[in-house]
XYZ file of C-alpha atoms in Angstrom:
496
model
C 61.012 64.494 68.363
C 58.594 66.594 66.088
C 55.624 67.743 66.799
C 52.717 65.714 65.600
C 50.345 67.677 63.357
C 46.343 67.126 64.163
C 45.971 64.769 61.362
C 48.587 62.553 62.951
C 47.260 62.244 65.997
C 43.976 61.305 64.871
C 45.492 58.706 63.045
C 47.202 57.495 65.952
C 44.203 57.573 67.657
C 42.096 55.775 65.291
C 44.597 52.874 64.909
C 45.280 52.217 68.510
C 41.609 51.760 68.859
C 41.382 49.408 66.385
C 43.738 47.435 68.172
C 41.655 47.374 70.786
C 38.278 46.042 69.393
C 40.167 43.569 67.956
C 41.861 42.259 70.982
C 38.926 42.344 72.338
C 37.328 40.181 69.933
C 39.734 37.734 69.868
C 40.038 37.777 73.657
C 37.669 34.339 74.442
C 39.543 32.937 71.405
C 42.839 32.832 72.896
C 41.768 32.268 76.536
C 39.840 28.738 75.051
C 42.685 27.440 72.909
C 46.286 26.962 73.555
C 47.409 26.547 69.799
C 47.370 29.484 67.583
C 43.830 29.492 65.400
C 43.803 27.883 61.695
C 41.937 29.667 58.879
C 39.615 27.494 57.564
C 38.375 28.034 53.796
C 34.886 27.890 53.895
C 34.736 27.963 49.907
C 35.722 24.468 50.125
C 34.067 21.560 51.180
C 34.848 19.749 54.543
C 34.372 15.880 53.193
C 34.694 14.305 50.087
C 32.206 14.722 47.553
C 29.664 11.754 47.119
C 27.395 11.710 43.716
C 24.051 12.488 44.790
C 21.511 10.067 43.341
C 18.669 11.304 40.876
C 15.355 11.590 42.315
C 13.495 8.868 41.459
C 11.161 11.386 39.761
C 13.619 12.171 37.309
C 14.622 8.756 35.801
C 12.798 7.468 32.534
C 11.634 4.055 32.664
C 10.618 2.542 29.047
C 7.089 0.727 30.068
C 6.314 -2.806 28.570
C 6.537 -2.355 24.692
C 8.751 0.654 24.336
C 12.113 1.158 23.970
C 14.436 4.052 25.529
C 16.291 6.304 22.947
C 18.976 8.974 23.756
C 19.100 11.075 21.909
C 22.494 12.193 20.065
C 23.368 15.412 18.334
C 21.068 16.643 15.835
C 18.615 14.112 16.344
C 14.706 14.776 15.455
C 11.914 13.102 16.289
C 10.947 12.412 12.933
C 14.403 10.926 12.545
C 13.855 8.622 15.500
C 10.469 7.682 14.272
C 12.172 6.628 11.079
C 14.836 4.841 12.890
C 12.228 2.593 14.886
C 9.398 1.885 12.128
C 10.408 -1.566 11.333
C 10.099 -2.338 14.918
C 7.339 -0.877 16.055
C 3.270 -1.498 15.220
C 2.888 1.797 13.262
C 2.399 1.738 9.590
C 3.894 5.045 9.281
C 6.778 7.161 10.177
C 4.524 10.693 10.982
C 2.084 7.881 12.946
C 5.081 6.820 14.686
C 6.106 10.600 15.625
C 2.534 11.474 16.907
C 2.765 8.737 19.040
C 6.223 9.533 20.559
C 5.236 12.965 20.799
C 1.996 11.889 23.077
C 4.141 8.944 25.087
C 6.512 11.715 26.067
C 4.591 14.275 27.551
C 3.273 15.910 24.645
C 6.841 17.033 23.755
C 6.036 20.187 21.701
C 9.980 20.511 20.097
C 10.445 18.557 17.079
C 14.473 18.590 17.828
C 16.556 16.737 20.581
C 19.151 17.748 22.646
C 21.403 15.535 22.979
C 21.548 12.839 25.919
C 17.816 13.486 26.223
C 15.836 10.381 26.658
C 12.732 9.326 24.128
C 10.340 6.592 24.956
C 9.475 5.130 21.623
C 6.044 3.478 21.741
C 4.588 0.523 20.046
C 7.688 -2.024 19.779
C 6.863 -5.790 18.503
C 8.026 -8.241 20.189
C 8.513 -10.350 16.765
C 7.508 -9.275 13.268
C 3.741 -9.538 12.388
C 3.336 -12.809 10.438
C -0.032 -12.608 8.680
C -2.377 -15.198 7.381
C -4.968 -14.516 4.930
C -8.619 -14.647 5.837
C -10.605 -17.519 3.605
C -13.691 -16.378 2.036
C -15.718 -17.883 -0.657
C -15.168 -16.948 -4.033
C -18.421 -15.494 -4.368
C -18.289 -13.188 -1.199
C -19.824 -9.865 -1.907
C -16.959 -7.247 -2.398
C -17.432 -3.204 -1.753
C -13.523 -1.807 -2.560
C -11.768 0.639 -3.702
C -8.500 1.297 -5.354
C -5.440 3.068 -4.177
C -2.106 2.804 -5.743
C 0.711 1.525 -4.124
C 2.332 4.820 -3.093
C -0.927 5.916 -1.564
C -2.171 3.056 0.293
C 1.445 3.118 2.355
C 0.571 6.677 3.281
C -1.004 8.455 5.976
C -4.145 9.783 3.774
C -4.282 6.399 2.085
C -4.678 4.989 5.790
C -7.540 7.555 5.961
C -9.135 6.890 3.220
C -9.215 3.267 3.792
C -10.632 3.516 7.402
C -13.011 5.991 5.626
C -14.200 3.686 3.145
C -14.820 1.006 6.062
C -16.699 3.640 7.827
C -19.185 4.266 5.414
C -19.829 0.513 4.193
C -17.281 -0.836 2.246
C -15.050 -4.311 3.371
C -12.658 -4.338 0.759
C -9.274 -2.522 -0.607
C -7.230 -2.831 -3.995
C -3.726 -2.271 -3.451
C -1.085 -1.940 -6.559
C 2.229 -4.304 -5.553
C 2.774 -3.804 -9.182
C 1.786 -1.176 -11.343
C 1.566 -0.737 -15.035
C 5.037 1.478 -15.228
C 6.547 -2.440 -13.563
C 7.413 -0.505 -10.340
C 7.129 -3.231 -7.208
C 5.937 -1.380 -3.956
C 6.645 -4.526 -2.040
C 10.332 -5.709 -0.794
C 11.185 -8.569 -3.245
C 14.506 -10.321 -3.831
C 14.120 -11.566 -7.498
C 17.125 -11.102 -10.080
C 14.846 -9.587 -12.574
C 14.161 -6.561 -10.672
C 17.127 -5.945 -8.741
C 17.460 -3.053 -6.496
C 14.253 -0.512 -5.727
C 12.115 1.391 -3.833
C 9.327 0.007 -1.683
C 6.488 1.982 -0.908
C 5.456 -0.933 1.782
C 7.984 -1.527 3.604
C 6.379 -3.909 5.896
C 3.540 -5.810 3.714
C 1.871 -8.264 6.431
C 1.915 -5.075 8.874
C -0.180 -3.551 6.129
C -2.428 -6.050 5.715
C -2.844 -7.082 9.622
C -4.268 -3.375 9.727
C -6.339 -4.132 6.564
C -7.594 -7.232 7.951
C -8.082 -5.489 11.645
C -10.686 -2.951 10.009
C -12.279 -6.478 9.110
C -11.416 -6.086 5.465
C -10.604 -8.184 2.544
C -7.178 -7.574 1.164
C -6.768 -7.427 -2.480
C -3.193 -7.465 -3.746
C -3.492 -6.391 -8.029
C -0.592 -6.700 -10.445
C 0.046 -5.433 -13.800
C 1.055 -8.387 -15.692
C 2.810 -8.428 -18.946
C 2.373 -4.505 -19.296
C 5.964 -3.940 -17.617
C 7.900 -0.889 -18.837
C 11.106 -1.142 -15.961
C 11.460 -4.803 -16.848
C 11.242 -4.898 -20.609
C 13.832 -1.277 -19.808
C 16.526 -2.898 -17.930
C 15.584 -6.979 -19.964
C 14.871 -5.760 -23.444
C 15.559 -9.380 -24.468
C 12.055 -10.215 -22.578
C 10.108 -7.301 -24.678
C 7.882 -8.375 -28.017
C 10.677 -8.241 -30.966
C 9.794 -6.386 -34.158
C 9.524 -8.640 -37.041
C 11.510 -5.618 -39.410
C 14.469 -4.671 -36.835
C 14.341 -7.859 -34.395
C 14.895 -5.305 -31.859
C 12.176 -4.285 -29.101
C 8.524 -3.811 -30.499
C 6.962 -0.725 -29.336
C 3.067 0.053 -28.657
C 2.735 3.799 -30.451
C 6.040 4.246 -29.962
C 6.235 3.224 -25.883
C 8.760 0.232 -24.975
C 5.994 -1.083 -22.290
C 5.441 -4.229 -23.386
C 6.644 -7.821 -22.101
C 6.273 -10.755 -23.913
C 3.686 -12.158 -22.769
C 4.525 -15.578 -23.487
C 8.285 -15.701 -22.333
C 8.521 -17.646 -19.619
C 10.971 -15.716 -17.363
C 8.447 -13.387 -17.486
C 5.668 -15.762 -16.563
C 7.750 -16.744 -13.592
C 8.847 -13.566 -12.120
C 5.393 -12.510 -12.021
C 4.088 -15.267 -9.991
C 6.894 -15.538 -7.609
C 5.370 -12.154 -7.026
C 2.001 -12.828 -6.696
C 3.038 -15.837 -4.323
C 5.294 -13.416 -2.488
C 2.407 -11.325 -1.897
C 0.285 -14.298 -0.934
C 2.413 -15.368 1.979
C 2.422 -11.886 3.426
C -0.935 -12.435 4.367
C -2.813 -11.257 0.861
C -6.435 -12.486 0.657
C -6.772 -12.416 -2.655
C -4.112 -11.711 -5.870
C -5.366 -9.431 -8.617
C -3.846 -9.967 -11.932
C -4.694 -6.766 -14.327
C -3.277 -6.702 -17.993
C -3.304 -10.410 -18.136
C -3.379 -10.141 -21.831
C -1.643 -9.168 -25.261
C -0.673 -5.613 -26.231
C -3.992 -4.666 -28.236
C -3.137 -1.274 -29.739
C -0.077 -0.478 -32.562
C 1.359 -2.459 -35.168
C 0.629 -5.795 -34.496
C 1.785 -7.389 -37.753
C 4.980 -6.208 -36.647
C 5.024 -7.767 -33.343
C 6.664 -11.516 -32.780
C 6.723 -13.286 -29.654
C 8.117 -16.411 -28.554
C 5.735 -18.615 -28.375
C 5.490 -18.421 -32.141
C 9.101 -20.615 -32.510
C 8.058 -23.364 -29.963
C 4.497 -23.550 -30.869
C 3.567 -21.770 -34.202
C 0.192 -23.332 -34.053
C -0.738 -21.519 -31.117
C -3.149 -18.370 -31.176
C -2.672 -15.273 -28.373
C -5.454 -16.759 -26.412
C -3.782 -20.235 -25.683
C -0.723 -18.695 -24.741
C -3.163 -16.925 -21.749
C -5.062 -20.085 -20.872
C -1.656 -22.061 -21.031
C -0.260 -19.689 -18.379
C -3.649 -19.270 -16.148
C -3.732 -22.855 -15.687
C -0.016 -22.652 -14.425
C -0.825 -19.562 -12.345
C -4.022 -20.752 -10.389
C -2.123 -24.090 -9.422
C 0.691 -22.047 -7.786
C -1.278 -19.310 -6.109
C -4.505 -22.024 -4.960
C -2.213 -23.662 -2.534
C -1.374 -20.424 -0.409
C -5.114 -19.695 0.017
C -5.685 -16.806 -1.724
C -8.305 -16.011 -4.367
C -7.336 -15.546 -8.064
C -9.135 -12.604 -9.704
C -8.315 -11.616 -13.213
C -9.142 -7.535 -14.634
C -10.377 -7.927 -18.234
C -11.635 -6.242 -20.777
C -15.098 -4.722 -20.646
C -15.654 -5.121 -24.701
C -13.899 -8.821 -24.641
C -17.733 -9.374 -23.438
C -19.015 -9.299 -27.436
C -16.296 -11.562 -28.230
C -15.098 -10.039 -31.819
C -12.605 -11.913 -33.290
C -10.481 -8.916 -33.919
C -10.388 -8.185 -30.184
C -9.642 -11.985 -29.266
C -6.891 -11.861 -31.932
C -5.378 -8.726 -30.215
C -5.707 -9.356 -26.874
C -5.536 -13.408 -26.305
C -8.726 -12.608 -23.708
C -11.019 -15.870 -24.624
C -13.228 -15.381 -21.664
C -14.861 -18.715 -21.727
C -11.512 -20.599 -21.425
C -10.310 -18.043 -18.871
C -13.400 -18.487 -16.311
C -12.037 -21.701 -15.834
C -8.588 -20.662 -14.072
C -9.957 -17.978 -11.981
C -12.485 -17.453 -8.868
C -13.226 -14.242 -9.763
C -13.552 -12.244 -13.178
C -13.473 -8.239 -13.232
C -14.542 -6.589 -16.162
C -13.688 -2.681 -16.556
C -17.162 -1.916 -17.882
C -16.911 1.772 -17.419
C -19.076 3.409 -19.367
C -16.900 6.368 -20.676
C -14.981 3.630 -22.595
C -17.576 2.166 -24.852
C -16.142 4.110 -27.779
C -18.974 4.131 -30.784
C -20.725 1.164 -29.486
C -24.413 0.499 -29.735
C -24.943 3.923 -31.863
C -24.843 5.755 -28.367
C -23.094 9.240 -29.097
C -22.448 9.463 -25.375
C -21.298 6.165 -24.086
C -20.270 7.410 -20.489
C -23.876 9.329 -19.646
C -25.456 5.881 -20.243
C -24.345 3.850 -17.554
C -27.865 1.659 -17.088
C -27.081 0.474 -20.783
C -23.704 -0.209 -21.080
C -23.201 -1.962 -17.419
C -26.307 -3.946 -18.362
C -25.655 -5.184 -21.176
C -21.877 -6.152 -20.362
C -23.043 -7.731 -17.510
C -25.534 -10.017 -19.240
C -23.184 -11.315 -21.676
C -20.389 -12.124 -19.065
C -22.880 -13.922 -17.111
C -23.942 -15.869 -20.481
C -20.435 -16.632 -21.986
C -19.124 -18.030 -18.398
C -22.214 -19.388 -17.697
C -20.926 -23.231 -15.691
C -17.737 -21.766 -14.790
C -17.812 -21.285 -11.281
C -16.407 -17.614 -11.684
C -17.780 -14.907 -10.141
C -18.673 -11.799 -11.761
C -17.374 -8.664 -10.327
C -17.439 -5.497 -12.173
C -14.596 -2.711 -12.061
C -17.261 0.866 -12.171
C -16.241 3.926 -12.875
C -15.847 6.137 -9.817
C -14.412 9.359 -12.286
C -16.251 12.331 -14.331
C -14.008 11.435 -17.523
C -16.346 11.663 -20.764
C -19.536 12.365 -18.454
C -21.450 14.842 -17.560
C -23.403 13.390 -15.258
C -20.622 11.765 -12.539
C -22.588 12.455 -9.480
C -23.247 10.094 -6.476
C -26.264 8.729 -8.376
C -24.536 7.850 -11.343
C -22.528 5.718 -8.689
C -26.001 4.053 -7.538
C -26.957 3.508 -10.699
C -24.064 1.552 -11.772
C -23.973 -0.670 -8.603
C -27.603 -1.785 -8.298
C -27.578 -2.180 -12.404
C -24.708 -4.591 -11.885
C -26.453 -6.711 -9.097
C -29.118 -6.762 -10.777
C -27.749 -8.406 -13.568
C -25.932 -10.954 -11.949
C -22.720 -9.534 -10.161
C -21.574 -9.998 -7.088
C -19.877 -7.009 -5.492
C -17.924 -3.997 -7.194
C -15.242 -2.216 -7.752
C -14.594 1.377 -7.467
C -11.793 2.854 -9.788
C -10.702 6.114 -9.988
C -6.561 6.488 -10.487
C -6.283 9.221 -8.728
C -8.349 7.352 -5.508
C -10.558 10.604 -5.148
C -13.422 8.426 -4.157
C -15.681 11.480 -2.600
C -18.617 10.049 -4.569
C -18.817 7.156 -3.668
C -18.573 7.635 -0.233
C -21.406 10.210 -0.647
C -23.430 7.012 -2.480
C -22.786 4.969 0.201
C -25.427 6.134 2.725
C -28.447 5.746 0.477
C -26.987 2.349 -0.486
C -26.538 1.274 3.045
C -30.059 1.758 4.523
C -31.829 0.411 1.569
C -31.250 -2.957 2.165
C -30.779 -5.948 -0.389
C -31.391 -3.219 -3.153
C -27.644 -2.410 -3.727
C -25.760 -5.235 -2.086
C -26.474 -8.143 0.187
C -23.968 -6.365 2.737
C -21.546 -9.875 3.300
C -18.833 -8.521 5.757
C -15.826 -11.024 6.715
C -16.027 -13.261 9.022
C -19.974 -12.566 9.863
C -21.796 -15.454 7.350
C -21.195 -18.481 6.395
C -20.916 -19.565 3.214
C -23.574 -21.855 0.991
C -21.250 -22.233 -2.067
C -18.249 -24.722 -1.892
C -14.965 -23.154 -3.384
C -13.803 -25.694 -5.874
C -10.350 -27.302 -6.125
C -7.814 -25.946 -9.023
C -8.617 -27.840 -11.987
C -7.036 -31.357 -12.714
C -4.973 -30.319 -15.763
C -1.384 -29.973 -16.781
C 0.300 -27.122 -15.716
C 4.046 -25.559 -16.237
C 4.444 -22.727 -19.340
C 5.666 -23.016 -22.368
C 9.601 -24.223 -21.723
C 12.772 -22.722 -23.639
């Protein structure tokens, strides 16, 4: 045997008594149990594994008149509001995403992740059906205008809650503008496939009438560029091509007197009606009055050459005011502020014969701005002489529908064009000069519906009682006057 160096024999040493510590440690071990030990792998687990259930803290629960979204992959809030707006009470898509922002614990991310739950507030349980609200025909009317676009928007909401806020009870909404874009869904073959700034009209018009508000639905008539664009065979013909007339060298014009035209425009109006409209608006109820109107032939000149402009208008009122009377909603009609002198040249133009109109109407609206009384009266300045010219309209429309039953109710000029004095008391002025002349309510027009006059008028206006306006709100006074029937005469336009 070798000798064993130091270093061996410490290792020797040190091994043998690690031998020893761990006999030692194993000792009670092997005296207890009479199998040899198992090695158990305490990595994994002992029993099966059981799901553990969510704490109830943790699971979303819709409440009554929500619904539960989860979310998928690249969803938004602004997407889901979208999604849900037909369903829900909110009359706009950002209204609808403030709202799910607030039911969900103020979420502060506009994006989802997905398999994230969303309560969506607000959910109907049916779509809103809508009634309109009766009021007499001579109930005292403080609107405004918006355009279609705008009233279906957030600021147009604001503007109308505004306008209740500081006195008015009425809005003008377009459902068809003078360009012959519909903001309304409507299913007619004549129009065919659009856009709809109102997706939802009676939702629009339950919040009109919950702001206690009269509803005012207006359509441009017979001035109807997309129609007489995609139907040029319903346009005015030119006597020299026998193509489609054109006004200065626009193709706007309809013919007025064609009845597919006449139809499709009331099956609008009634449309409108049924969603819960308290009162239809027909503007541009008339004959194109500027270009070359030798040059212009319509149809009713074949089937009734005897005819003038004017009983083309009165022929189609009387057909108009039968169909819309039934649903319960007023008939207003926008005319003409200078149709009040009655010149023949403007009758032959325009086929406005006010007298004969008052009679298939509630309501008449002149546009008596003052801006627009071009060279009348020897008054340089037309639209810095609003006492005149509103006065004197408004006398002779009182005089020349004097036993009609129609109600006079100005359109005023709520815009600075061709004045330098637009201020909130050229508003006042206007108002309390038509009253006092024999109108009954207003209305404020400004096309861009910057109405920050008139709501700075409104104050003054409000506290002075009885000066301005009687104050009529809906619902809140009954009535004197007795709203007559439709009149007793034959109806139906002038057939093919």
């Amino acid at each position: 045997m070798r000798q064993l160096g130091p270093a061996s024999l410490a290792t020797i040493l040190f091994l043998s008594f690690g031998l020893l510590v761990i006999d030692t440690a194993l000792a009670p071990s092997a005296v207890a149990q009479t199998t040899k030990p198992k090695l158990v792998l305490t990595s994994r687990p002992t029993t099966p594994l059981v799901p553990k259930a969510p704490e109830p803290s943790l699971v979303t629960i819709a409440p009554p008149g929500s619904a539960l979204y989860v979310a998928k992959r690249g969803d938004s809030i602004p997407l889901v509001a979208r999604h849900y707006l037909g369903q829900t009470s909110y009359l706009t898509s950002s209204e609808l995403t403030e709202a799910i922002h607030k039911a969900n614990g103020d979420l502060h991310s506009t994006f989802l992740k997905a398999g994230q739950p969303v309560i969506v507030p607000g959910l109907l349980p049916a779509p809103i059906v809508e009634k309109s609200v009766p009021v007499e025909r001579d109930f005292e009317v403080r609107a405004v205008y918006l355009t279609g676009i705008m009233a279906a928007s957030d600021h147009g909401i604001r503007i109308i809650k505004h306008w209740r806020e500081v006195g008015g009870n009425a809005v003008v909404f377009d459902i068809k503008d003078s360009d012959g874009s519909v903001t309304i869904p409507f299913d007619h073959p004549l129009l065919g496939s659009h856009h709809s700034s109102f997706h939802d009209l009676p939702k629009f018009i339950h919040f009109v009438h919950s702001q206690n508000m009269h509803a005012i639905a207006r359509i441009a008539m017979f001035r109807d560029q997309r129609l007489v664009e995609t139907h040029p065979e319903l346009a005015v013909k030119s006597h020299k091509t026998g193509q489609a007339w054109r006004e200065n060298g626009k193709l706007v014009w309809t013919d007025p007197s064609q009845p597919k035209v006449q139809e499709y425009d009331i099956a609008l109006a009634k449309k409108a009606a049924e969603a819960g409209a308290d009162e239809i608006q027909f503007d541009y109820v008339r004959f194109p009055a500027e270009g070359e109107q030798k040059d212009a032939s319509f149809y009713f000149q074949t089937g009734h050459p005897e005819w003038h402009r004017s009983d083309v208008m009165v022929d189609f009122l009387k057909h108009a005011y039968a169909e819309i009377h039934p649903t319960g909603a007023l008939l207003s009609l926008d005319v003409f502020g200078i149709m009040a002198w009655q010149r023949p040249v403007d009758l032959a133009h325009t086929g406005q014969d006010i007298v004969r109109m008052a009679k298939y109407c509630d309501v008449l609206s002149p546009m008596i701005y003052p801006s627009h009384f071009f060279g009348m009266d020897g008054i340089a300045h037309p639209g810095d002489a609003p006492e005149h010219f509103i006065g004197a309209s408004m006398e002779r429309f009182e005089k020349i529908t004097q036993g009609s039953g129609a109600v006079i109710r100005p359109w005023l000029q709520a815009f600075r064009w061709k004045t330098k004095t637009y201020s909130p008391e050229y508003i006042r002025t206007q108002v309390v000069t038509a009253k006092n002349k024999g109108g009954i309510g207003f209305l404020f027009w400004n096309a861009a519906n910057d109405y920050s006059k008139p709501y700075a008028a409104m104050p003054e206006m409000i506290v002075a009682k009885g000066k301005y306006f009687r104050g009529d709100e809906v619902g809140t006074k009954v009535r004197t006057a007795e709203r007559s029937a439709a009149p007793e005469l034959p109806v139906g336009g002038i057939k093919p």
